[in-house]
mmCIF file of C-alpha atoms and ligand atoms in Angstrom:
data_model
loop_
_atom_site.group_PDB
_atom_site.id
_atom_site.type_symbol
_atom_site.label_atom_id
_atom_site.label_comp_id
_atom_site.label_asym_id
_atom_site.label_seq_id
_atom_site.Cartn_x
_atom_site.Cartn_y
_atom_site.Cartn_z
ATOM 1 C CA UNK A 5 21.771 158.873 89.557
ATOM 2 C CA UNK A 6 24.692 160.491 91.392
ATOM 3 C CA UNK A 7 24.589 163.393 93.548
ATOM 4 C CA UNK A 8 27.155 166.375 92.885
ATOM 5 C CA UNK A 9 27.634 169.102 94.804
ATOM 6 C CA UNK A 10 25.435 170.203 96.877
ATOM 7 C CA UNK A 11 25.840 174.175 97.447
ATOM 8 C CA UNK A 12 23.088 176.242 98.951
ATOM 9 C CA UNK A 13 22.972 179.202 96.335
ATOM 10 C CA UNK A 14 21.673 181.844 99.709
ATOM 11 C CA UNK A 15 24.641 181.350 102.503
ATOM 12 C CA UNK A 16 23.910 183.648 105.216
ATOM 13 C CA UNK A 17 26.745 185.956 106.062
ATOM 14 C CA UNK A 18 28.000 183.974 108.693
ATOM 15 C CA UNK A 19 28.246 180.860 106.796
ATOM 16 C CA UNK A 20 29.772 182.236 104.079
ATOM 17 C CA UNK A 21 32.729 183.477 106.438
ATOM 18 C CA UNK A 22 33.116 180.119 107.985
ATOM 19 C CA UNK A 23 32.930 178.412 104.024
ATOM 20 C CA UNK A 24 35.480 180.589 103.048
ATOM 21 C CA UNK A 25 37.984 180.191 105.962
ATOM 22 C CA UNK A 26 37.432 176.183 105.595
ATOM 23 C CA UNK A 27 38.578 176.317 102.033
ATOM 24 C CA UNK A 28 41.956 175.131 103.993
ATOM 25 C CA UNK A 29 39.965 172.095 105.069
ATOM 26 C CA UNK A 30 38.865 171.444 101.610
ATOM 27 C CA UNK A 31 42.267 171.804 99.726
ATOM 28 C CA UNK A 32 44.029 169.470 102.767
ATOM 29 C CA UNK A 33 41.333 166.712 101.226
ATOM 30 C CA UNK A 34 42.005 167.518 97.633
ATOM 31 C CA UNK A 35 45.729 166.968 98.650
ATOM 32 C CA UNK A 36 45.436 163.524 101.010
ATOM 33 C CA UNK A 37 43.328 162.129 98.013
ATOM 34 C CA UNK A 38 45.847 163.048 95.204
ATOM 35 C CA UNK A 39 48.906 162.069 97.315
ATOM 36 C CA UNK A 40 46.787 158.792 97.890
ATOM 37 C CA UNK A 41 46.350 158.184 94.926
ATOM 38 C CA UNK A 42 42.307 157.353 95.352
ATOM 39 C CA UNK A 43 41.696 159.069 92.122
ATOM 40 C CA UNK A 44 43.967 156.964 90.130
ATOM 41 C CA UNK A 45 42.237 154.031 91.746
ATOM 42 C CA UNK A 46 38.906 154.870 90.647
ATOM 43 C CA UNK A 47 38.145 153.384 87.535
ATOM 44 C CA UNK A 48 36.293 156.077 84.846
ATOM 45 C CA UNK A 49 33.727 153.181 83.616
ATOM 46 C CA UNK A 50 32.155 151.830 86.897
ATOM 47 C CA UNK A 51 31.284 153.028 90.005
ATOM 48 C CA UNK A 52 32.724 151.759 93.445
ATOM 49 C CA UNK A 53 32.440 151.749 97.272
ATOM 50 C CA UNK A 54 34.493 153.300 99.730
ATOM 51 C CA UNK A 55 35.746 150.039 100.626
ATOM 52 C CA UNK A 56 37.099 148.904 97.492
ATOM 53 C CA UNK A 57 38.873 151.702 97.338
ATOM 54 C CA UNK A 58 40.117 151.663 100.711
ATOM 55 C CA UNK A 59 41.271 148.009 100.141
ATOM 56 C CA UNK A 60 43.108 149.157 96.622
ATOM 57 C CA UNK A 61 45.146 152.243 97.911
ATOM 58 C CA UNK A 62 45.667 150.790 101.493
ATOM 59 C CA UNK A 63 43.775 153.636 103.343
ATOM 60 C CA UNK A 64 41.243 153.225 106.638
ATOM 61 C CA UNK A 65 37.755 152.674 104.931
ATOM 62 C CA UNK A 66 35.714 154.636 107.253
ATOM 63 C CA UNK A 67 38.450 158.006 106.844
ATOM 64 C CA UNK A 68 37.842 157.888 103.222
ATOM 65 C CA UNK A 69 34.516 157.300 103.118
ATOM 66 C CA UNK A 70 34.256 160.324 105.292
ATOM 67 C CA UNK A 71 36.732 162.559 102.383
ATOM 68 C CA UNK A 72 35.499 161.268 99.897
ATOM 69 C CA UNK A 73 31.279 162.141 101.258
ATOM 70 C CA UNK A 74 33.105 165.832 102.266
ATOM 71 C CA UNK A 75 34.937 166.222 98.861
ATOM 72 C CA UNK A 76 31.869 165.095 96.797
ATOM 73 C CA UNK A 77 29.560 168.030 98.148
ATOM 74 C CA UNK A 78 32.114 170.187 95.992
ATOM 75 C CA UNK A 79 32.186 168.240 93.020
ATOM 76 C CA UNK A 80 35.293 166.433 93.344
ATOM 77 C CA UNK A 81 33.988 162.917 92.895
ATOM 78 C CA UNK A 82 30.048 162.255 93.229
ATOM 79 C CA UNK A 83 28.396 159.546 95.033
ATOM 80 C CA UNK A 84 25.782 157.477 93.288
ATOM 81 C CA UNK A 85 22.278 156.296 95.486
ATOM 82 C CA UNK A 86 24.312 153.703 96.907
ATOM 83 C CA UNK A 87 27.303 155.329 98.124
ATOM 84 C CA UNK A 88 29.401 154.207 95.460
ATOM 85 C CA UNK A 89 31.778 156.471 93.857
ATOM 86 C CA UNK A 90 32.559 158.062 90.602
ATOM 87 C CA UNK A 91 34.850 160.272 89.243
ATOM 88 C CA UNK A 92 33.775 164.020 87.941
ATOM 89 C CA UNK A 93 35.530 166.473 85.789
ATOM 90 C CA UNK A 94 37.288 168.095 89.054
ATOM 91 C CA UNK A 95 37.956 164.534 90.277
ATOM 92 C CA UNK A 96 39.661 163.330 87.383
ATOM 93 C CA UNK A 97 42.528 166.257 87.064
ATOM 94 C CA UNK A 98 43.870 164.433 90.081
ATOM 95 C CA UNK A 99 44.296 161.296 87.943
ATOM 96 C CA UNK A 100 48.730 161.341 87.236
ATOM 97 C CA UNK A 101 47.279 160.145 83.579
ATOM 98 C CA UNK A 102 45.179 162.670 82.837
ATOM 99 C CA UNK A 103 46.395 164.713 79.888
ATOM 100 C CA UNK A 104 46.137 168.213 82.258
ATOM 101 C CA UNK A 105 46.754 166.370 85.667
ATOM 102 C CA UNK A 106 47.045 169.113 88.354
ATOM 103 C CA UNK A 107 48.097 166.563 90.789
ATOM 104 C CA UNK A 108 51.601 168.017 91.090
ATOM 105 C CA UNK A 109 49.997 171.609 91.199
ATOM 106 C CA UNK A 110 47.864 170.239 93.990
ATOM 107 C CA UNK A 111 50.324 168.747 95.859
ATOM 108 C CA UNK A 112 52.904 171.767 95.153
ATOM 109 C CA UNK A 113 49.749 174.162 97.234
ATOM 110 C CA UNK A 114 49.348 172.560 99.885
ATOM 111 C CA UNK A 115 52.900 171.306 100.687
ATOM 112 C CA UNK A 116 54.591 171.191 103.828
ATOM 113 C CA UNK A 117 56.829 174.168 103.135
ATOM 114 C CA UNK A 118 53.192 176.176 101.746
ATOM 115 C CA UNK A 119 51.155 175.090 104.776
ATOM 116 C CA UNK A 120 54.152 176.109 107.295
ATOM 117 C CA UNK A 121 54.373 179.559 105.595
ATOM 118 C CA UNK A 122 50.932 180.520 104.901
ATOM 119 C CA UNK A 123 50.755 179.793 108.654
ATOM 120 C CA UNK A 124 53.246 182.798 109.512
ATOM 121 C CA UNK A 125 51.129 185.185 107.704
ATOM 122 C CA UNK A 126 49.752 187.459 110.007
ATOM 123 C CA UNK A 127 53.495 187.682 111.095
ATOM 124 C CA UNK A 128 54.758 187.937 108.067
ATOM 125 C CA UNK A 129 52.133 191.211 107.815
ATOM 126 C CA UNK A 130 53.392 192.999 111.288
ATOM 127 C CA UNK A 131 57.316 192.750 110.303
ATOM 128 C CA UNK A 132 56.431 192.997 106.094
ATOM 129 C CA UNK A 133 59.243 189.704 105.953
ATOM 130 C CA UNK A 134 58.323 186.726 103.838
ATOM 131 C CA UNK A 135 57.130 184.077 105.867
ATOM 132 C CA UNK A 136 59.181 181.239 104.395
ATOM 133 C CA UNK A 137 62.006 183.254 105.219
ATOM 134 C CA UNK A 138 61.383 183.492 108.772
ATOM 135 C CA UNK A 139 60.147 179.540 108.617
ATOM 136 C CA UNK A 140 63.054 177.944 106.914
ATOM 137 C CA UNK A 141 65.532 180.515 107.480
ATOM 138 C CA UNK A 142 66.625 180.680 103.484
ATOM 139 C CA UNK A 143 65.021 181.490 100.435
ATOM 140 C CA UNK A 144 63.173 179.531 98.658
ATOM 141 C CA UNK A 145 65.615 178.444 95.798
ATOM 142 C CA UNK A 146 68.158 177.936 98.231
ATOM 143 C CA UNK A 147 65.981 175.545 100.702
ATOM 144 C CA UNK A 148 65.325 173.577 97.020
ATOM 145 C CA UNK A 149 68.853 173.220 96.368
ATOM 146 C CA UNK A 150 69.997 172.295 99.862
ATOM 147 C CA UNK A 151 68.002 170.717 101.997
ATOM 148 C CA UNK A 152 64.925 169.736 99.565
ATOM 149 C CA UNK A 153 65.525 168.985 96.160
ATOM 150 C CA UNK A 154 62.154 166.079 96.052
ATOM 151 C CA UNK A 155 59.755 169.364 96.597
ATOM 152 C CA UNK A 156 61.985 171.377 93.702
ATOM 153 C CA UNK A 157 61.121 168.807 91.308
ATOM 154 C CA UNK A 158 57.156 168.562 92.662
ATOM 155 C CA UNK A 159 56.999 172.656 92.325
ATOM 156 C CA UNK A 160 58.624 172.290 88.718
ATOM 157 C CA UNK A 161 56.271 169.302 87.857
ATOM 158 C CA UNK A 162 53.448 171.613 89.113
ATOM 159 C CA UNK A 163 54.430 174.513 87.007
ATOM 160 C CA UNK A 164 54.832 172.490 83.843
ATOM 161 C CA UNK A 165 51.280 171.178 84.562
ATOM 162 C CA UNK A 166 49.956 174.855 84.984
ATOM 163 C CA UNK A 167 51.514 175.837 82.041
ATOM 164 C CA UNK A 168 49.620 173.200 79.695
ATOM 165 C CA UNK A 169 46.849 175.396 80.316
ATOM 166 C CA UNK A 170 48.326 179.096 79.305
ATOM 167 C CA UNK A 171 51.503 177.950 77.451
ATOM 168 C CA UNK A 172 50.223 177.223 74.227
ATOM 169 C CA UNK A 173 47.955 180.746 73.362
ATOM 170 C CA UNK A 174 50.989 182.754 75.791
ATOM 171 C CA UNK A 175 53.215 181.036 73.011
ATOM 172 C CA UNK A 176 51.062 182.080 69.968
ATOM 173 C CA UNK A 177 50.805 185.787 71.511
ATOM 174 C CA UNK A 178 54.901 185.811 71.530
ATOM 175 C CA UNK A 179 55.287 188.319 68.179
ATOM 176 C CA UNK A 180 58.762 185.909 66.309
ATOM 177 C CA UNK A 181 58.596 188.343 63.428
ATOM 178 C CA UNK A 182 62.646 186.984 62.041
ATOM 179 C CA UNK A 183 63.958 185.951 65.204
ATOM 180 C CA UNK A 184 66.889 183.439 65.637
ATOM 181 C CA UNK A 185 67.761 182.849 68.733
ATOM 182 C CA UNK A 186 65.155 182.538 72.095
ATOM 183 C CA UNK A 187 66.385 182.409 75.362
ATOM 184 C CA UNK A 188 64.130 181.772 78.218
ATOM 185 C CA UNK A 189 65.365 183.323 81.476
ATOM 186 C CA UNK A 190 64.223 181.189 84.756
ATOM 187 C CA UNK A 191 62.261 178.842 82.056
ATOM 188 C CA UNK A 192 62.191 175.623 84.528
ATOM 189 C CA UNK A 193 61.725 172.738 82.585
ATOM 190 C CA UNK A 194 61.436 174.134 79.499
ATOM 191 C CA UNK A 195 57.935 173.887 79.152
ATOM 192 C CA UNK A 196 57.077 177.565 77.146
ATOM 193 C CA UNK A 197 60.282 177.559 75.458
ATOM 194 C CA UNK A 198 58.438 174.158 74.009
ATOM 195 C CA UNK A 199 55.831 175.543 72.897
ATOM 196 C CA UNK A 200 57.243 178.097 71.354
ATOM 197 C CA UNK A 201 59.712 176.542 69.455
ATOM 198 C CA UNK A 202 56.971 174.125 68.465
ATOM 199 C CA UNK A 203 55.147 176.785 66.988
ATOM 200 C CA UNK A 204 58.199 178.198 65.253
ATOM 201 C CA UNK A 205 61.132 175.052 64.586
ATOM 202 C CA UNK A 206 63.282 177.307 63.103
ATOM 203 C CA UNK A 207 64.235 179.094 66.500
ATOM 204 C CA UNK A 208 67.488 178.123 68.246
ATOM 205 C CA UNK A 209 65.991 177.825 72.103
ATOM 206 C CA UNK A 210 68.218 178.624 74.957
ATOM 207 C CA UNK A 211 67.141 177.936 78.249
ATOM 208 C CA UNK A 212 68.305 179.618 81.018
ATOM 209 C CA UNK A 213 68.036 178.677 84.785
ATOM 210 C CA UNK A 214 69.954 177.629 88.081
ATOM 211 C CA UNK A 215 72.348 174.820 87.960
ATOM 212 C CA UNK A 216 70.344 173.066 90.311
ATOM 213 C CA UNK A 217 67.546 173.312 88.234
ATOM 214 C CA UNK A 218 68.985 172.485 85.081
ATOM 215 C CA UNK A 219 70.759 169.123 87.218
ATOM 216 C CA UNK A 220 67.356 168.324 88.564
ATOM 217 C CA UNK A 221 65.886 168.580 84.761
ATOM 218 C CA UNK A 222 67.365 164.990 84.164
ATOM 219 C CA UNK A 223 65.385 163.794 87.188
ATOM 220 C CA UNK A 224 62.399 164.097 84.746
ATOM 221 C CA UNK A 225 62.405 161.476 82.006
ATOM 222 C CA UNK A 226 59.803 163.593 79.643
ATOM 223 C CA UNK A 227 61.526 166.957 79.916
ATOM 224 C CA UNK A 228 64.746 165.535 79.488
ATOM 225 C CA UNK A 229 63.946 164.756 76.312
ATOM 226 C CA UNK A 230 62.597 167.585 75.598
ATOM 227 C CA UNK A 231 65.100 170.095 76.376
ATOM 228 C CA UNK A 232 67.354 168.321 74.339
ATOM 229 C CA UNK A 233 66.682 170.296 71.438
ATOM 230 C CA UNK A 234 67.755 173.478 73.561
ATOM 231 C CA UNK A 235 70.813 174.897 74.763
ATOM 232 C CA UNK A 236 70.894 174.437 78.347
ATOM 233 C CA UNK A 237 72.786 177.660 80.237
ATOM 234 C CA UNK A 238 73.175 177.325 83.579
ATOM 235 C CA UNK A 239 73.502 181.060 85.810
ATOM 236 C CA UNK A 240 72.059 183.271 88.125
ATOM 237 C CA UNK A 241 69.970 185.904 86.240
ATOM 238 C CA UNK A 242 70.475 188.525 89.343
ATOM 239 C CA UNK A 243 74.298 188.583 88.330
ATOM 240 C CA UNK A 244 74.382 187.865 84.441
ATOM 241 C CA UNK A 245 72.714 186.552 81.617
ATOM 242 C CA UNK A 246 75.579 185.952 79.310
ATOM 243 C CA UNK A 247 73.385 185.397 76.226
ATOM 244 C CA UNK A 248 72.870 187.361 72.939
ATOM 245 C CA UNK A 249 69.527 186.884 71.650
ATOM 246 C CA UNK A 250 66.681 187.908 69.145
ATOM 247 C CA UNK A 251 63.925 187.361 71.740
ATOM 248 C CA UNK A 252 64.207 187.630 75.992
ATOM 249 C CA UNK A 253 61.183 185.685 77.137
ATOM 250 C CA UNK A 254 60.728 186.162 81.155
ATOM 251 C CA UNK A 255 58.170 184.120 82.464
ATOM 252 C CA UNK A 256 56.794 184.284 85.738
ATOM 253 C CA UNK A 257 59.982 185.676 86.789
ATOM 254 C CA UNK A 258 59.455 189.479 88.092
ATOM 255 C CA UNK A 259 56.788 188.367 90.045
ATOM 256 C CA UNK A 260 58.984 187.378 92.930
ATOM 257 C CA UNK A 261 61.360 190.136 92.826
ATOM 258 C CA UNK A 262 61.457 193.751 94.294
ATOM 259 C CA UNK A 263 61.611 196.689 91.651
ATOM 260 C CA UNK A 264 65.384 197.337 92.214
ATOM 261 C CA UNK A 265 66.218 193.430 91.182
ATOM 262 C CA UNK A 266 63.274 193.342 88.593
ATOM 263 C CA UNK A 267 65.093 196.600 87.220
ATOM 264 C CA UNK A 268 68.450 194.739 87.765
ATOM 265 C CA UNK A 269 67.357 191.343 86.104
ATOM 266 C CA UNK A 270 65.928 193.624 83.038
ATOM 267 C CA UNK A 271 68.979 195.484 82.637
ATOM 268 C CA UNK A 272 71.050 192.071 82.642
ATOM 269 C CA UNK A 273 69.120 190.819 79.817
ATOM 270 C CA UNK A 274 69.624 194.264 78.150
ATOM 271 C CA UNK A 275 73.324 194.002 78.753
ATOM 272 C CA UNK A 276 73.922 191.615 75.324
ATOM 273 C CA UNK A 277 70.585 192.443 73.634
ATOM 274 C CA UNK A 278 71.238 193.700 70.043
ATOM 275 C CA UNK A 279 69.120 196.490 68.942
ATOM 276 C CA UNK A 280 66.114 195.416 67.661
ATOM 277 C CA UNK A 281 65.749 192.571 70.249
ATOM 278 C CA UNK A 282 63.069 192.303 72.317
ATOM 279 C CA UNK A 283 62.270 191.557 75.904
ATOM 280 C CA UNK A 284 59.143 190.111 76.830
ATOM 281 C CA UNK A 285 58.341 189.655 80.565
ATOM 282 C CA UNK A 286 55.290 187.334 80.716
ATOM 283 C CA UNK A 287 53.204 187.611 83.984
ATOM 284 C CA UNK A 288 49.810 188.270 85.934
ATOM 285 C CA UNK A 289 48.952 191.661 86.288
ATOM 286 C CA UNK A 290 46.305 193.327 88.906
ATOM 287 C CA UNK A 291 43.462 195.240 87.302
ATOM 288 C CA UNK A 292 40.254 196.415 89.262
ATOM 289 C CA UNK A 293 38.326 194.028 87.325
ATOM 290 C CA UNK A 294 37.082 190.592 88.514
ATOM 291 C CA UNK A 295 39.477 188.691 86.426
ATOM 292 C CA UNK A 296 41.713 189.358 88.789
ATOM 293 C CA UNK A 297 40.997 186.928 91.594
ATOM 294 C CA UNK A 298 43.897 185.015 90.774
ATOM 295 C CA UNK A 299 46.255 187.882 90.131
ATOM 296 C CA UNK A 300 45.256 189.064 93.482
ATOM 297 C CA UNK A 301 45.874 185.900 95.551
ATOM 298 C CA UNK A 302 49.210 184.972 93.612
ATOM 299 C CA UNK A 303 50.183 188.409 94.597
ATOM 300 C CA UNK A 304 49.693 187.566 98.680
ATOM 301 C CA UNK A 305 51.455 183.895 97.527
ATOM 302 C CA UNK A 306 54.394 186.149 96.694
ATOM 303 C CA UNK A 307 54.803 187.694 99.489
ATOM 304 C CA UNK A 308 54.602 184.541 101.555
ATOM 305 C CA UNK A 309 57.496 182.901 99.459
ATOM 306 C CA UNK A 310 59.282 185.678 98.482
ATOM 307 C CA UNK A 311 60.764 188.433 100.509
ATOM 308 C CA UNK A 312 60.378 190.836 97.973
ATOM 309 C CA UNK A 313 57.364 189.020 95.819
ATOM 310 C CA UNK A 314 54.593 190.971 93.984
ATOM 311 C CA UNK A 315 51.969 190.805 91.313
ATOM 312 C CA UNK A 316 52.091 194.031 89.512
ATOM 313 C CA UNK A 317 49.850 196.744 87.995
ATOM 314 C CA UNK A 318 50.265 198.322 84.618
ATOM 315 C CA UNK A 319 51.647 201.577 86.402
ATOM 316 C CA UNK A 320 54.124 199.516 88.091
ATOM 317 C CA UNK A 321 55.465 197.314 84.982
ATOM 318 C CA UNK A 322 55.578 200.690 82.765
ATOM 319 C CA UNK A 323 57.819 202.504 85.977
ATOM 320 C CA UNK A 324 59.953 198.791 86.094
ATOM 321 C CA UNK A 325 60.626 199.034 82.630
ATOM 322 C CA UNK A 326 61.471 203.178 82.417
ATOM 323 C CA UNK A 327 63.936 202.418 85.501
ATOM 324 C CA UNK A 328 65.812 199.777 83.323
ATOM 325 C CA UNK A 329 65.867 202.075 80.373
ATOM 326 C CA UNK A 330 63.521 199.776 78.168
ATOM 327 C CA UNK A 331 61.362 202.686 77.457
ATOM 328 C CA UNK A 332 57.447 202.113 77.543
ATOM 329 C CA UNK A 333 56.330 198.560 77.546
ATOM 330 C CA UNK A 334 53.583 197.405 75.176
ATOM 331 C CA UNK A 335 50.930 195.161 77.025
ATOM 332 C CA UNK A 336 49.133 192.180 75.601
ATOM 333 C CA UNK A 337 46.084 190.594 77.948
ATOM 334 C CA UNK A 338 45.287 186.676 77.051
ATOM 335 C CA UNK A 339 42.482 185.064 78.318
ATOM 336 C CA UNK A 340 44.740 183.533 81.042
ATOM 337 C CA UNK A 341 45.069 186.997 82.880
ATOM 338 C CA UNK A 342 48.844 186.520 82.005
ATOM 339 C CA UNK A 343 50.007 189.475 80.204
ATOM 340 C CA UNK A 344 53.048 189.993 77.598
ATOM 341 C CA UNK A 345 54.882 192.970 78.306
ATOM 342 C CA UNK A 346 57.285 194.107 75.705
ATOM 343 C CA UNK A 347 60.263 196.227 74.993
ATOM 344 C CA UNK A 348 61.970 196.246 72.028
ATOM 345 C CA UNK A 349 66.139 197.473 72.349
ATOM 346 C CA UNK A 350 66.946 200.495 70.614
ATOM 347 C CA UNK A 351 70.612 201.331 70.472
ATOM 348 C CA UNK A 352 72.308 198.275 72.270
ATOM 349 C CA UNK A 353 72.006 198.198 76.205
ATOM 350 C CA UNK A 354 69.450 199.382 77.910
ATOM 351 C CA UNK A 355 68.769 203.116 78.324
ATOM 352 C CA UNK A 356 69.288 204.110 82.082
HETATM 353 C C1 SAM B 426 58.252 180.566 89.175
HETATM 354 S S1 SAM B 426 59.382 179.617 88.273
HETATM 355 C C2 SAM B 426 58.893 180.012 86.604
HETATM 356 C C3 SAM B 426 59.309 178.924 85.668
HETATM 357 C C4 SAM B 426 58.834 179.137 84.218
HETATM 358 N N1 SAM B 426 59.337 180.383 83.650
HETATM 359 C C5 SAM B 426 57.323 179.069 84.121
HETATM 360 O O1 SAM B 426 56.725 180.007 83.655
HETATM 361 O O2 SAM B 426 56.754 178.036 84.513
HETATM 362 C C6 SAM B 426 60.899 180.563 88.443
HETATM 363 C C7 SAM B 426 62.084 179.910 87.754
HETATM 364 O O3 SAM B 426 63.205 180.791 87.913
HETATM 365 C C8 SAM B 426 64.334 180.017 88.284
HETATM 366 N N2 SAM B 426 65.241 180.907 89.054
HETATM 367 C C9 SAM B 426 65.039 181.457 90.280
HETATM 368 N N3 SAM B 426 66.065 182.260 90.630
HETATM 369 C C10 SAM B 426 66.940 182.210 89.585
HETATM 370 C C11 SAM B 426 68.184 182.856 89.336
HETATM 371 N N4 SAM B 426 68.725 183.706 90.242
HETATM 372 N N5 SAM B 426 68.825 182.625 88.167
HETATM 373 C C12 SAM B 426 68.273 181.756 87.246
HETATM 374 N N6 SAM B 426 67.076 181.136 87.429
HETATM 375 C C13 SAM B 426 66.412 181.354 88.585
HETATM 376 C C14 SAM B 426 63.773 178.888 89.104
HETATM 377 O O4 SAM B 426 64.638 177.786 89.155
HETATM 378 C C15 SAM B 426 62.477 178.590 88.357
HETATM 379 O O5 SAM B 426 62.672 177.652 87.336
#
């Protein structure tokens, strides 16, 4: 009774090109319908027009209509014989209620400060600068803190959401053996550090991240709560990381650094380690294989963001980790493409 996507399985060459370069089309819709709100709207049990939805959201009928026809031939909402609509599996991760909502991920991808970058690229490719550099004149962190503090909270919404998918099995490859104390450098929200010490109560969690991060924590009533079992330490992982612990859990955090600060962040953790503790960066990793699609494109979103950004091979972790005297890392895939990559501390600080 409803129709779902409707994609041609033999594109000629040329349409695949022009498919493919109006995937930016397609994710501005995705976005105007989750900031909207339609999906939320829609009810799961019955379908409805255009119209009614129009009326419910306060949105130009004939516009939606016309995003919601576009958006269904992908399978983000179907329309039924009359033109009524329903929601679909990729429809309903829009929903804010949704127990895996991507809505802050989607809105986090195609926000202002993404769109504006992504549209330096090229120029961020002649002069090998990030392109939200050049746009906003600041880093990333530091446009957060000063002059946009709503999108900080949005882009750490958005990472707790992508982390229901990968936290829990990242958190059950995390080897405790008799570990204490876990600190989580740059761990947001406190999202993994969650599921870890879920998995193991015992653990004393420390998480570690910017002031402003930490201060904008309270802004969100749920993770409040839940970093209140956790020590909260505030500091700037590129200087210190005043912290002796059993377990160094880096998360998504080399990605967006060069090799001399990735060796410099490593080495800070080192600085307190006791021997015997171990540091486990957590990230995507580029392979030749086609499970790396994402790894690939996160790697370009690196260099957009992030002066300095990359998505790393194996080569390039083991080289990071010999530089900052941690010895050979051992490498654990998951079925997320995020890897664990581990050094244990042998003697005290790090080997250099
Ligand atoms: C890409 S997010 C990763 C968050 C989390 N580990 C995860 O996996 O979802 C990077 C985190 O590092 C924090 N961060 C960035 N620079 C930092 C610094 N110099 N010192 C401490 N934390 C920093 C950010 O505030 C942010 O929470």
């Amino acid at each position: 009774m409803t129709q779902g996507a409707v994609l041609p399985t033999q594109i000629p060459v040329h349409g695949q090109m022009y498919r493919l370069v109006s995937g930016a089309w397609v994710a501005q819709m995705i976005n105007a319908v989750a900031e909207l709100g339609i999906a939320d709207a829609l009810s799961d049990d019955k379908p409805v027009p255009a119209d009614e939805l129009a009326v419910a959201t306060g949105v130009d009928p004939d516009k939606l209509h016309r995003i919601l026809r576009a958006l269904a031939a992908f399978g983000v909402f179907a329309a039924d014989t009359e033109g009524r609509y329903v929601h679909t599996d990729l429809s309903r991760v829009l929903r804010r209620d949704h127990p895996t909502s991507m809505r802050n991920a989607v809105l986090t991808a195609c926000a202002d400060w993404q769109w504006q970058s992504w549209s330096r690229l090229t120029d961020s490719v002649r002069s090998g600068r990030s392109a939200f550099d050049d746009v906003f004149g600041k880093d990333m962190w530091s446009y957060f803190a000063e002059d946009d503090p709503g999108a900080e909270t949005v882009f750490q919404e958005a990472h707790s959401e992508l982390a229901t998918m990968t936290d829990r099995p990242l958190a059950a490859a995390v080897d405790i053996a008799d570990a204490v104390t876990v600190i989580d450098i740059g761990g947001g929200y406190g999202d993994f550090l969650a599921a870890v010490v879920d998995r193991h109560p015992h653990l004393n969690g420390v998480l570690f991240d910017t002031p402003g991060t930490l201060r904008s924590l309270a802004s969100d009533t749920a993770a409040a709560r839940r970093a209140e079992r956790f020590t909260l330490q505030p500091g700037d992982f590129c200087e210190t990381v005043d912290c002796s612990a059993d377990i160094y859990l880096l998360k998504l955090i080399i990605c967006s650094f060069d090799d001399d600060m990735g060796v410099r962040i490593l080495r800070n953790c080192a600085a307190n380690a006791k021997p015997g503790a171990r540091i486990v960066v957590i990230d995507r990793v580029v392979t030749n294989g086609p499970e790396s699609v994402q790894a690939k494109l996160s790697d370009v979103q690196m260099f957009v963001l992030h002066p300095d950004g990359r998505v790393r091979t194996e080569r390039e972790f083991a080289d990071l980790f010999e530089k900052a005297g941690l010895g050979a890392p051992h490498f654990t895939p998951t079925p997320s493409g995020i890897y664990l990559i581990e050094a244990t501390m042998h003697g005290g600080a790090a080997r250099s």
